[in-house]
Amino acid sequence: MKLNLLLTGNELMAGDIIDSNSAMLAEQIKDFGWRINKKVTVGDELSILCDEIDQLCTGADVLIINGGLGPTVDDLTAVALAKVTNTAIAEHPEALDHLTAWCTLRGFALNASNRKQAMLPQGCEIIANAKGSAVGIKLRHRNCLILATPGVPSELKPMLANEIIPELVTLFHSDHIKTIRLGVFGLGESAIQELVNEKLADWPADIELGFRASMPVLEVKLTARGENASAELAPWRAKVAELMGDHLLGELPINLPLATINALKQKNLQICTAESCTGGLIASQLTSIPGASQVFPGAIISYSNAVKNQLLKVSKTTLASEGAVSETVVRQMALGALDCTGADIAIAVTGIAGPDGGSPEKPVGTVWIAWGTAQNLKTQRFHLPFERTGFQNWVAALSLDLVRRFVLDLPEGPDLLKRYQR
């Protein structure tokens, strides 16, 4: 199946909202062995919208149009579809019934603006929308099935699951596209590509190797097509996993908090955090994982020196003589958190997130991290030269990976970040 996607809306073009709908669609269709062939985004301009609809239908099996079905003057999808298919706009009885019921349920009066959503290309079918006021539109052009949907993600998601994908399943066979997505931390794209070139020089032409750079987990994708795709991928997945070694977290949607929690559960250990420069980010990431309470009793956010002293028992003398961003302080923070929470393992972080507060001896981006048990507590200074949010995210990611490695008895340093050790 050749499926194209057209996104419409000035708000998308202006960057006022971020497109999440195309990712949602790709995620929902992948299990059926399909993928999006082409994606185009246009603003609310009728002539451009008509041209793109016509072009995207040419040679395609399905065109999904997302957006432009609302009640305002800039919602032009229905008008564009009528123009492209050379049909009149008329009030659709089923769409009007849906609108009337939707308004009645909410105690609204059906006004002229809302009623516009029932004005559809004559002869089209509708796609049920269980959540919103605008029904979807189904018609054909150039032998291509057009499915127009509202742009609201919470409306699109059930429409895809309950209406659109079930219909596509009845019309089209699977393309048997299988993708394995591996999450890697601590190796960059170029380093992985060099490893593949050197160690897996016999890489088969019919298995596609791809990368998606993201922070902090890099995605390595292996894709094959055909009825035997899964069997063909299996041995190459094993080879890539061996190549990634201890940098491999697992198959996505794995992330660092989940990988760390899995390691802690495996060893029946509990972890706590004592955070200064990250302001609770590490604890927040851990508790975003369902079941985190099994391994996470709590955290202390000690942003000020007073809280470091009062709750974590960090020495006032040390704070005065060595400063909050120092090895001695981060060790005392970790030990204080272990004593306070009764956990087995601690993460403690103290650093200078910027943009101000640095010095020649401790420039912005300096961070001390402590991790481990009271009997085996490790510390390391890093310099992470990123803007404030990037710095905090990297501190959290590095801290979690250091603990994952500690718990699983793996080598300490993710290769990519050794350059930041000080």
CSV table of C-alpha atoms in Angstrom, one decimal:
chain,number,residue,atom,x,y,z
A,1,MET,CA,0.0,0.0,0.0
A,2,LYS,CA,1.3,3.4,-1.0
A,3,LEU,CA,0.1,5.8,1.7
A,4,ASN,CA,0.7,9.6,1.6
A,5,LEU,CA,0.0,12.0,4.3
A,6,LEU,CA,-1.1,15.7,4.0
A,7,LEU,CA,-1.0,17.9,7.1
A,8,THR,CA,-2.7,21.3,6.9
A,9,GLY,CA,-2.7,24.4,9.1
A,10,ASN,CA,-1.0,27.7,9.4
A,11,GLU,CA,-0.3,26.9,13.0
A,12,LEU,CA,1.9,24.0,11.8
A,13,MET,CA,3.7,26.1,9.3
A,14,ALA,CA,4.3,28.9,11.9
A,15,GLY,CA,5.6,26.4,14.5
A,16,ASP,CA,2.8,27.3,17.0
A,17,ILE,CA,2.1,23.6,17.4
A,18,ILE,CA,4.3,20.6,16.9
A,19,ASP,CA,3.2,17.8,14.6
A,20,SER,CA,2.6,14.7,16.6
A,21,ASN,CA,-0.1,13.2,14.4
A,22,SER,CA,2.2,11.8,11.7
A,23,ALA,CA,4.2,10.0,14.4
A,24,MET,CA,1.0,8.6,15.9
A,25,LEU,CA,-0.1,7.4,12.4
A,26,ALA,CA,3.2,5.8,11.7
A,27,GLU,CA,3.2,4.1,15.1
A,28,GLN,CA,-0.3,2.7,14.6
A,29,ILE,CA,0.3,1.3,11.1
A,30,LYS,CA,3.7,-0.2,11.6
A,31,ASP,CA,2.4,-3.4,13.2
A,32,PHE,CA,0.4,-4.0,10.0
A,33,GLY,CA,3.6,-3.9,7.9
A,34,TRP,CA,2.9,-0.4,6.4
A,35,ARG,CA,4.7,2.9,6.4
A,36,ILE,CA,4.1,6.4,5.3
A,37,ASN,CA,5.4,6.9,1.7
A,38,LYS,CA,5.4,10.7,1.6
A,39,LYS,CA,4.4,13.5,4.1
A,40,VAL,CA,3.6,17.1,3.1
A,41,THR,CA,2.6,20.0,5.3
A,42,VAL,CA,0.8,23.1,3.9
A,43,GLY,CA,-0.8,26.2,5.3
A,44,ASP,CA,-4.4,27.3,5.1
A,45,GLU,CA,-4.4,28.4,1.4
A,46,LEU,CA,-7.0,26.9,-0.8
A,47,SER,CA,-5.0,26.8,-4.1
A,48,ILE,CA,-2.0,25.2,-2.5
A,49,LEU,CA,-4.1,22.7,-0.7
A,50,CYS,CA,-5.9,21.7,-3.9
A,51,ASP,CA,-2.7,21.3,-5.8
A,52,GLU,CA,-1.1,19.1,-3.1
A,53,ILE,CA,-4.2,16.9,-2.8
A,54,ASP,CA,-4.2,16.3,-6.5
A,55,GLN,CA,-0.5,15.5,-6.7
A,56,LEU,CA,-0.5,13.3,-3.6
A,57,CYS,CA,-3.3,11.2,-5.0
A,58,THR,CA,-1.5,10.6,-8.2
A,59,GLY,CA,0.0,7.1,-8.1
A,60,ALA,CA,-1.0,6.6,-4.4
A,61,ASP,CA,-3.4,4.1,-2.9
A,62,VAL,CA,-4.4,6.1,0.1
A,63,LEU,CA,-4.1,9.8,1.1
A,64,ILE,CA,-4.8,10.8,4.7
A,65,ILE,CA,-5.5,14.5,5.2
A,66,ASN,CA,-5.1,15.7,8.7
A,67,GLY,CA,-6.6,19.0,9.8
A,68,GLY,CA,-8.9,21.7,8.3
A,69,LEU,CA,-12.3,20.3,9.2
A,70,GLY,CA,-13.2,22.7,12.0
A,71,PRO,CA,-15.8,25.5,12.1
A,72,THR,CA,-13.7,28.5,11.3
A,73,VAL,CA,-13.0,30.3,8.0
A,74,ASP,CA,-9.4,28.9,7.8
A,75,ASP,CA,-10.7,25.3,7.9
A,76,LEU,CA,-10.6,24.6,4.1
A,77,THR,CA,-10.3,20.8,3.7
A,78,ALA,CA,-13.9,20.1,2.8
A,79,VAL,CA,-14.0,23.0,0.2
A,80,ALA,CA,-10.6,21.8,-1.3
A,81,LEU,CA,-11.8,18.3,-1.6
A,82,ALA,CA,-15.0,19.5,-3.4
A,83,LYS,CA,-13.0,21.6,-5.7
A,84,VAL,CA,-10.4,18.9,-6.6
A,85,THR,CA,-13.1,16.3,-7.2
A,86,ASN,CA,-15.3,18.8,-9.1
A,87,THR,CA,-18.3,18.3,-6.8
A,88,ALA,CA,-20.6,20.7,-5.0
A,89,ILE,CA,-20.6,21.4,-1.3
A,90,ALA,CA,-23.8,20.3,0.4
A,91,GLU,CA,-25.1,19.7,3.9
A,92,HIS,CA,-24.5,16.1,4.8
A,93,PRO,CA,-27.4,14.6,6.8
A,94,GLU,CA,-25.3,12.2,8.8
A,95,ALA,CA,-22.8,14.9,9.6
A,96,LEU,CA,-25.6,17.2,10.7
A,97,ASP,CA,-27.1,14.5,12.9
A,98,HIS,CA,-23.7,14.0,14.5
A,99,LEU,CA,-23.2,17.7,15.1
A,100,THR,CA,-26.7,18.1,16.6
A,101,ALA,CA,-26.1,15.2,19.0
A,102,TRP,CA,-22.7,16.5,19.9
A,103,CYS,CA,-24.0,19.9,20.8
A,104,THR,CA,-27.1,18.6,22.7
A,105,LEU,CA,-24.9,16.4,24.8
A,106,ARG,CA,-22.8,19.4,25.9
A,107,GLY,CA,-25.7,21.8,26.2
A,108,PHE,CA,-24.6,23.9,23.2
A,109,ALA,CA,-26.8,25.6,20.7
A,110,LEU,CA,-26.0,24.5,17.1
A,111,ASN,CA,-24.8,27.8,15.6
A,112,ALA,CA,-23.9,28.7,12.0
A,113,SER,CA,-20.2,28.2,12.6
A,114,ASN,CA,-20.6,24.7,14.0
A,115,ARG,CA,-23.1,23.9,11.2
A,116,LYS,CA,-20.3,24.6,8.7
A,117,GLN,CA,-18.7,21.3,9.7
A,118,ALA,CA,-21.7,19.5,8.1
A,119,MET,CA,-21.0,21.1,4.7
A,120,LEU,CA,-19.1,18.4,2.9
A,121,PRO,CA,-18.4,17.3,-0.8
A,122,GLN,CA,-21.6,16.0,-2.2
A,123,GLY,CA,-21.7,12.2,-2.3
A,124,CYS,CA,-18.9,11.6,0.2
A,125,GLU,CA,-19.1,9.2,3.0
A,126,ILE,CA,-18.3,10.2,6.6
A,127,ILE,CA,-15.8,8.8,9.1
A,128,ALA,CA,-17.2,8.6,12.6
A,129,ASN,CA,-15.6,10.8,15.2
A,130,ALA,CA,-16.5,9.6,18.7
A,131,LYS,CA,-14.9,12.5,20.5
A,132,GLY,CA,-15.2,15.7,18.4
A,133,SER,CA,-17.7,17.7,16.5
A,134,ALA,CA,-16.2,17.3,13.1
A,135,VAL,CA,-16.7,14.0,11.2
A,136,GLY,CA,-14.1,12.7,8.8
A,137,ILE,CA,-14.5,12.6,5.1
A,138,LYS,CA,-14.1,9.6,2.8
A,139,LEU,CA,-14.0,9.8,-1.0
A,140,ARG,CA,-11.9,8.8,-4.0
A,141,HIS,CA,-9.9,10.8,-6.5
A,142,ARG,CA,-7.6,9.5,-9.2
A,143,ASN,CA,-8.3,6.0,-7.9
A,144,CYS,CA,-6.9,7.0,-4.6
A,145,LEU,CA,-8.9,6.6,-1.3
A,146,ILE,CA,-8.9,9.9,0.5
A,147,LEU,CA,-9.5,9.9,4.3
A,148,ALA,CA,-9.8,13.4,5.8
A,149,THR,CA,-9.5,13.6,9.6
A,150,PRO,CA,-9.6,16.4,12.2
A,151,GLY,CA,-6.3,17.7,13.4
A,152,VAL,CA,-6.9,17.3,17.2
A,153,PRO,CA,-4.7,14.4,18.3
A,154,SER,CA,-7.2,13.1,20.9
A,155,GLU,CA,-9.8,12.8,18.2
A,156,LEU,CA,-7.5,11.4,15.6
A,157,LYS,CA,-6.2,8.5,17.7
A,158,PRO,CA,-9.5,6.7,18.2
A,159,MET,CA,-10.5,7.4,14.6
A,160,LEU,CA,-7.4,5.7,13.4
A,161,ALA,CA,-7.8,2.7,15.8
A,162,ASN,CA,-11.5,2.2,15.4
A,163,GLU,CA,-12.4,3.4,11.9
A,164,ILE,CA,-9.5,4.0,9.5
A,165,ILE,CA,-7.0,1.2,10.2
A,166,PRO,CA,-9.8,-1.5,10.3
A,167,GLU,CA,-10.9,-0.3,6.8
A,168,LEU,CA,-7.4,-0.3,5.5
A,169,VAL,CA,-6.9,-3.9,6.8
A,170,THR,CA,-9.9,-5.0,4.7
A,171,LEU,CA,-8.6,-3.3,1.6
A,172,PHE,CA,-4.9,-3.9,1.6
A,173,HIS,CA,-2.5,-6.7,2.3
A,174,SER,CA,0.5,-6.2,4.6
A,175,ASP,CA,3.6,-4.9,3.0
A,176,HIS,CA,5.5,-7.1,5.5
A,177,ILE,CA,7.8,-4.3,6.6
A,178,LYS,CA,9.4,-5.2,9.9
A,179,THR,CA,11.6,-2.8,11.9
A,180,ILE,CA,13.6,-3.5,15.0
A,181,ARG,CA,14.5,-0.4,17.0
A,182,LEU,CA,17.4,-0.6,19.4
A,183,GLY,CA,18.2,2.0,22.1
A,184,VAL,CA,21.8,2.9,22.6
A,185,PHE,CA,23.4,5.3,25.0
A,186,GLY,CA,27.0,6.5,24.9
A,187,LEU,CA,27.8,5.9,21.2
A,188,GLY,CA,27.2,8.3,18.4
A,189,GLU,CA,26.0,7.7,14.9
A,190,SER,CA,29.4,7.9,13.2
A,191,ALA,CA,31.0,5.7,15.8
A,192,ILE,CA,28.3,3.0,15.3
A,193,GLN,CA,28.6,3.3,11.5
A,194,GLU,CA,32.3,2.9,11.7
A,195,LEU,CA,31.9,-0.2,13.8
A,196,VAL,CA,29.4,-1.7,11.3
A,197,ASN,CA,31.7,-0.9,8.4
A,198,GLU,CA,34.7,-2.6,10.2
A,199,LYS,CA,33.0,-5.5,11.9
A,200,LEU,CA,30.0,-6.3,9.7
A,201,ALA,CA,31.4,-5.6,6.2
A,202,ASP,CA,29.1,-8.3,4.8
A,203,TRP,CA,26.0,-6.3,5.8
A,204,PRO,CA,23.1,-7.6,3.4
A,205,ALA,CA,21.7,-5.2,0.9
A,206,ASP,CA,18.1,-6.2,1.7
A,207,ILE,CA,18.3,-5.1,5.3
A,208,GLU,CA,18.2,-1.3,5.8
A,209,LEU,CA,20.3,0.1,8.6
A,210,GLY,CA,19.2,3.5,9.9
A,211,PHE,CA,19.7,5.9,12.8
A,212,ARG,CA,17.7,8.5,14.7
A,213,ALA,CA,19.8,10.9,16.7
A,214,SER,CA,18.1,12.0,19.9
A,215,MET,CA,18.9,12.9,23.4
A,216,PRO,CA,19.9,10.9,25.3
A,217,VAL,CA,19.1,7.5,23.6
A,218,LEU,CA,20.2,7.0,20.0
A,219,GLU,CA,17.9,4.8,17.9
A,220,VAL,CA,19.5,2.1,15.7
A,221,LYS,CA,16.9,0.7,13.2
A,222,LEU,CA,17.1,-2.5,11.2
A,223,THR,CA,14.4,-2.9,8.6
A,224,ALA,CA,13.5,-5.8,6.3
A,225,ARG,CA,10.7,-6.4,3.9
A,226,GLY,CA,8.9,-9.6,2.9
A,227,GLU,CA,7.1,-12.5,4.5
A,228,ASN,CA,10.4,-13.7,6.1
A,229,ALA,CA,11.4,-10.3,7.4
A,230,SER,CA,11.4,-11.3,11.0
A,231,ALA,CA,13.6,-14.4,10.4
A,232,GLU,CA,16.0,-12.5,8.3
A,233,LEU,CA,16.4,-9.7,10.9
A,234,ALA,CA,17.0,-12.0,13.9
A,235,PRO,CA,20.7,-12.9,13.2
A,236,TRP,CA,21.6,-9.3,12.3
A,237,ARG,CA,19.9,-8.0,15.4
A,238,ALA,CA,22.1,-10.3,17.4
A,239,LYS,CA,25.2,-9.1,15.6
A,240,VAL,CA,24.4,-5.5,16.2
A,241,ALA,CA,23.6,-6.1,19.8
A,242,GLU,CA,27.0,-7.8,20.3
A,243,LEU,CA,28.6,-4.8,18.5
A,244,MET,CA,26.9,-2.3,20.8
A,245,GLY,CA,28.0,-4.2,23.9
A,246,ASP,CA,27.2,-2.6,27.2
A,247,HIS,CA,26.0,0.6,25.4
A,248,LEU,CA,22.8,-1.3,24.3
A,249,LEU,CA,19.8,-0.6,26.6
A,250,GLY,CA,17.4,-2.9,24.7
A,251,GLU,CA,14.6,-2.5,22.2
A,252,LEU,CA,12.6,0.7,22.1
A,253,PRO,CA,10.6,2.1,23.8
A,254,ILE,CA,13.4,1.4,26.3
A,255,ASN,CA,14.9,4.5,28.0
A,256,LEU,CA,17.5,5.2,30.6
A,257,PRO,CA,15.1,5.4,33.6
A,258,LEU,CA,13.4,2.1,32.6
A,259,ALA,CA,16.8,0.4,32.0
A,260,THR,CA,18.0,1.5,35.4
A,261,ILE,CA,14.9,0.4,37.2
A,262,ASN,CA,15.0,-3.0,35.4
A,263,ALA,CA,18.6,-3.4,36.6
A,264,LEU,CA,17.7,-2.5,40.2
A,265,LYS,CA,14.7,-4.9,40.2
A,266,GLN,CA,16.9,-7.7,38.8
A,267,LYS,CA,19.3,-7.2,41.8
A,268,ASN,CA,16.5,-6.4,44.3
A,269,LEU,CA,18.1,-3.1,45.2
A,270,GLN,CA,16.6,0.4,46.0
A,271,ILE,CA,17.9,3.8,44.9
A,272,CYS,CA,17.6,7.3,46.2
A,273,THR,CA,18.7,10.7,44.8
A,274,ALA,CA,20.2,13.8,46.3
A,275,GLU,CA,19.9,16.5,43.7
A,276,SER,CA,21.1,20.1,43.5
A,277,CYS,CA,21.7,21.3,39.9
A,278,THR,CA,19.0,19.0,38.4
A,279,GLY,CA,16.3,20.1,40.7
A,280,GLY,CA,14.7,16.7,41.0
A,281,LEU,CA,14.9,15.8,37.4
A,282,ILE,CA,16.5,12.4,38.0
A,283,ALA,CA,13.8,11.5,40.6
A,284,SER,CA,11.1,12.7,38.2
A,285,GLN,CA,12.4,10.5,35.4
A,286,LEU,CA,12.6,7.5,37.7
A,287,THR,CA,9.1,8.0,38.9
A,288,SER,CA,7.7,8.3,35.4
A,289,ILE,CA,8.2,4.5,35.1
A,290,PRO,CA,5.2,2.4,36.4
A,291,GLY,CA,6.4,0.3,39.3
A,292,ALA,CA,9.2,2.6,40.3
A,293,SER,CA,8.0,2.5,43.9
A,294,GLN,CA,9.5,-1.0,44.2
A,295,VAL,CA,13.0,0.4,43.9
A,296,PHE,CA,12.7,4.1,44.7
A,297,PRO,CA,11.9,5.2,48.3
A,298,GLY,CA,12.5,8.9,47.8
A,299,ALA,CA,14.7,11.9,47.0
A,300,ILE,CA,16.0,15.1,48.6
A,301,ILE,CA,16.2,18.2,46.4
A,302,SER,CA,18.9,20.2,48.2
A,303,TYR,CA,19.2,23.3,46.0
A,304,SER,CA,20.5,25.6,48.7
A,305,ASN,CA,23.5,25.1,51.0
A,306,ALA,CA,21.2,25.3,54.0
A,307,VAL,CA,19.1,22.3,52.9
A,308,LYS,CA,22.3,20.4,52.1
A,309,ASN,CA,23.4,20.9,55.6
A,310,GLN,CA,20.0,20.5,57.4
A,311,LEU,CA,18.7,17.5,55.5
A,312,LEU,CA,21.8,15.7,54.1
A,313,LYS,CA,24.2,16.7,56.9
A,314,VAL,CA,26.7,18.2,54.6
A,315,SER,CA,29.3,20.0,56.7
A,316,LYS,CA,29.0,23.7,56.8
A,317,THR,CA,32.8,23.9,57.0
A,318,THR,CA,33.2,21.9,53.8
A,319,LEU,CA,30.6,24.0,52.0
A,320,ALA,CA,32.5,27.2,53.1
A,321,SER,CA,36.0,25.9,52.3
A,322,GLU,CA,35.4,23.8,49.1
A,323,GLY,CA,32.1,25.1,47.8
A,324,ALA,CA,28.9,23.3,47.0
A,325,VAL,CA,30.3,22.0,43.7
A,326,SER,CA,33.0,19.7,45.0
A,327,GLU,CA,33.8,16.1,45.5
A,328,THR,CA,33.6,16.2,49.3
A,329,VAL,CA,30.1,17.8,49.2
A,330,VAL,CA,28.7,15.3,46.6
A,331,ARG,CA,30.0,12.4,48.7
A,332,GLN,CA,28.3,13.8,51.8
A,333,MET,CA,25.1,14.4,49.8
A,334,ALA,CA,25.0,10.8,48.7
A,335,LEU,CA,25.7,9.4,52.2
A,336,GLY,CA,23.1,11.7,53.7
A,337,ALA,CA,20.5,10.5,51.2
A,338,LEU,CA,21.3,6.9,51.9
A,339,ASP,CA,21.0,7.5,55.7
A,340,CYS,CA,17.8,9.4,55.3
A,341,THR,CA,16.0,7.0,52.9
A,342,GLY,CA,17.4,3.6,53.8
A,343,ALA,CA,18.1,2.9,50.1
A,344,ASP,CA,20.9,0.6,49.0
A,345,ILE,CA,22.3,2.9,46.2
A,346,ALA,CA,22.4,6.7,45.8
A,347,ILE,CA,22.8,9.2,43.1
A,348,ALA,CA,24.0,12.7,44.1
A,349,VAL,CA,24.7,15.6,41.8
A,350,THR,CA,25.9,19.1,42.4
A,351,GLY,CA,27.0,21.4,39.6
A,352,ILE,CA,26.8,24.8,37.8
A,353,ALA,CA,23.9,24.8,35.3
A,354,GLY,CA,24.5,28.4,34.2
A,355,PRO,CA,24.3,30.7,32.4
A,356,ASP,CA,26.0,32.4,35.4
A,357,GLY,CA,27.9,31.3,38.4
A,358,GLY,CA,31.0,29.8,36.9
A,359,SER,CA,34.7,30.6,37.6
A,360,PRO,CA,38.0,29.7,35.9
A,361,GLU,CA,38.4,26.8,38.4
A,362,LYS,CA,34.7,25.7,38.1
A,363,PRO,CA,33.3,26.9,34.8
A,364,VAL,CA,29.6,26.7,33.9
A,365,GLY,CA,28.8,23.1,33.0
A,366,THR,CA,30.9,21.6,35.8
A,367,VAL,CA,29.2,18.9,37.8
A,368,TRP,CA,30.2,16.3,40.4
A,369,ILE,CA,28.3,13.0,40.4
A,370,ALA,CA,28.4,10.4,43.1
A,371,TRP,CA,26.9,7.0,42.8
A,372,GLY,CA,27.0,3.7,44.5
A,373,THR,CA,26.6,2.3,48.0
A,374,ALA,CA,27.9,3.6,51.3
A,375,GLN,CA,30.7,1.0,51.2
A,376,ASN,CA,31.5,1.6,47.5
A,377,LEU,CA,30.7,5.2,46.6
A,378,LYS,CA,32.2,6.4,43.4
A,379,THR,CA,32.6,10.0,42.3
A,380,GLN,CA,33.5,11.7,39.0
A,381,ARG,CA,33.8,15.3,37.9
A,382,PHE,CA,32.5,16.2,34.4
A,383,HIS,CA,32.3,19.3,32.3
A,384,LEU,CA,29.2,19.3,30.2
A,385,PRO,CA,29.3,22.4,27.9
A,386,PHE,CA,25.6,22.6,27.1
A,387,GLU,CA,22.9,25.3,27.7
A,388,ARG,CA,21.0,25.0,31.0
A,389,THR,CA,18.3,22.5,30.1
A,390,GLY,CA,20.7,20.4,28.0
A,391,PHE,CA,23.1,20.4,30.9
A,392,GLN,CA,20.5,19.1,33.3
A,393,ASN,CA,19.3,16.5,30.9
A,394,TRP,CA,22.8,15.2,30.3
A,395,VAL,CA,23.5,15.1,34.0
A,396,ALA,CA,20.4,13.0,34.6
A,397,ALA,CA,21.2,10.7,31.7
A,398,LEU,CA,24.8,10.1,32.7
A,399,SER,CA,23.8,9.6,36.3
A,400,LEU,CA,21.3,6.9,35.4
A,401,ASP,CA,23.6,5.1,33.1
A,402,LEU,CA,26.4,5.1,35.7
A,403,VAL,CA,24.0,3.5,38.2
A,404,ARG,CA,22.8,1.0,35.6
A,405,ARG,CA,26.4,0.0,34.9
A,406,PHE,CA,27.3,-0.1,38.6
A,407,VAL,CA,24.3,-2.4,39.4
A,408,LEU,CA,25.0,-4.8,36.4
A,409,ASP,CA,28.8,-4.7,37.1
A,410,LEU,CA,29.6,-3.2,33.7
A,411,PRO,CA,32.5,-0.9,32.8
A,412,GLU,CA,31.9,2.6,34.1
A,413,GLY,CA,32.3,4.9,31.2
A,414,PRO,CA,30.0,5.3,28.2
A,415,ASP,CA,32.5,6.0,25.5
A,416,LEU,CA,30.9,9.1,24.1
A,417,LEU,CA,31.0,10.9,27.5
A,418,LYS,CA,34.6,10.0,28.5
A,419,ARG,CA,35.6,13.3,26.7
A,420,TYR,CA,33.7,15.2,29.4
A,421,GLN,CA,35.5,13.7,32.4
A,422,ARG,CA,37.6,16.2,34.3
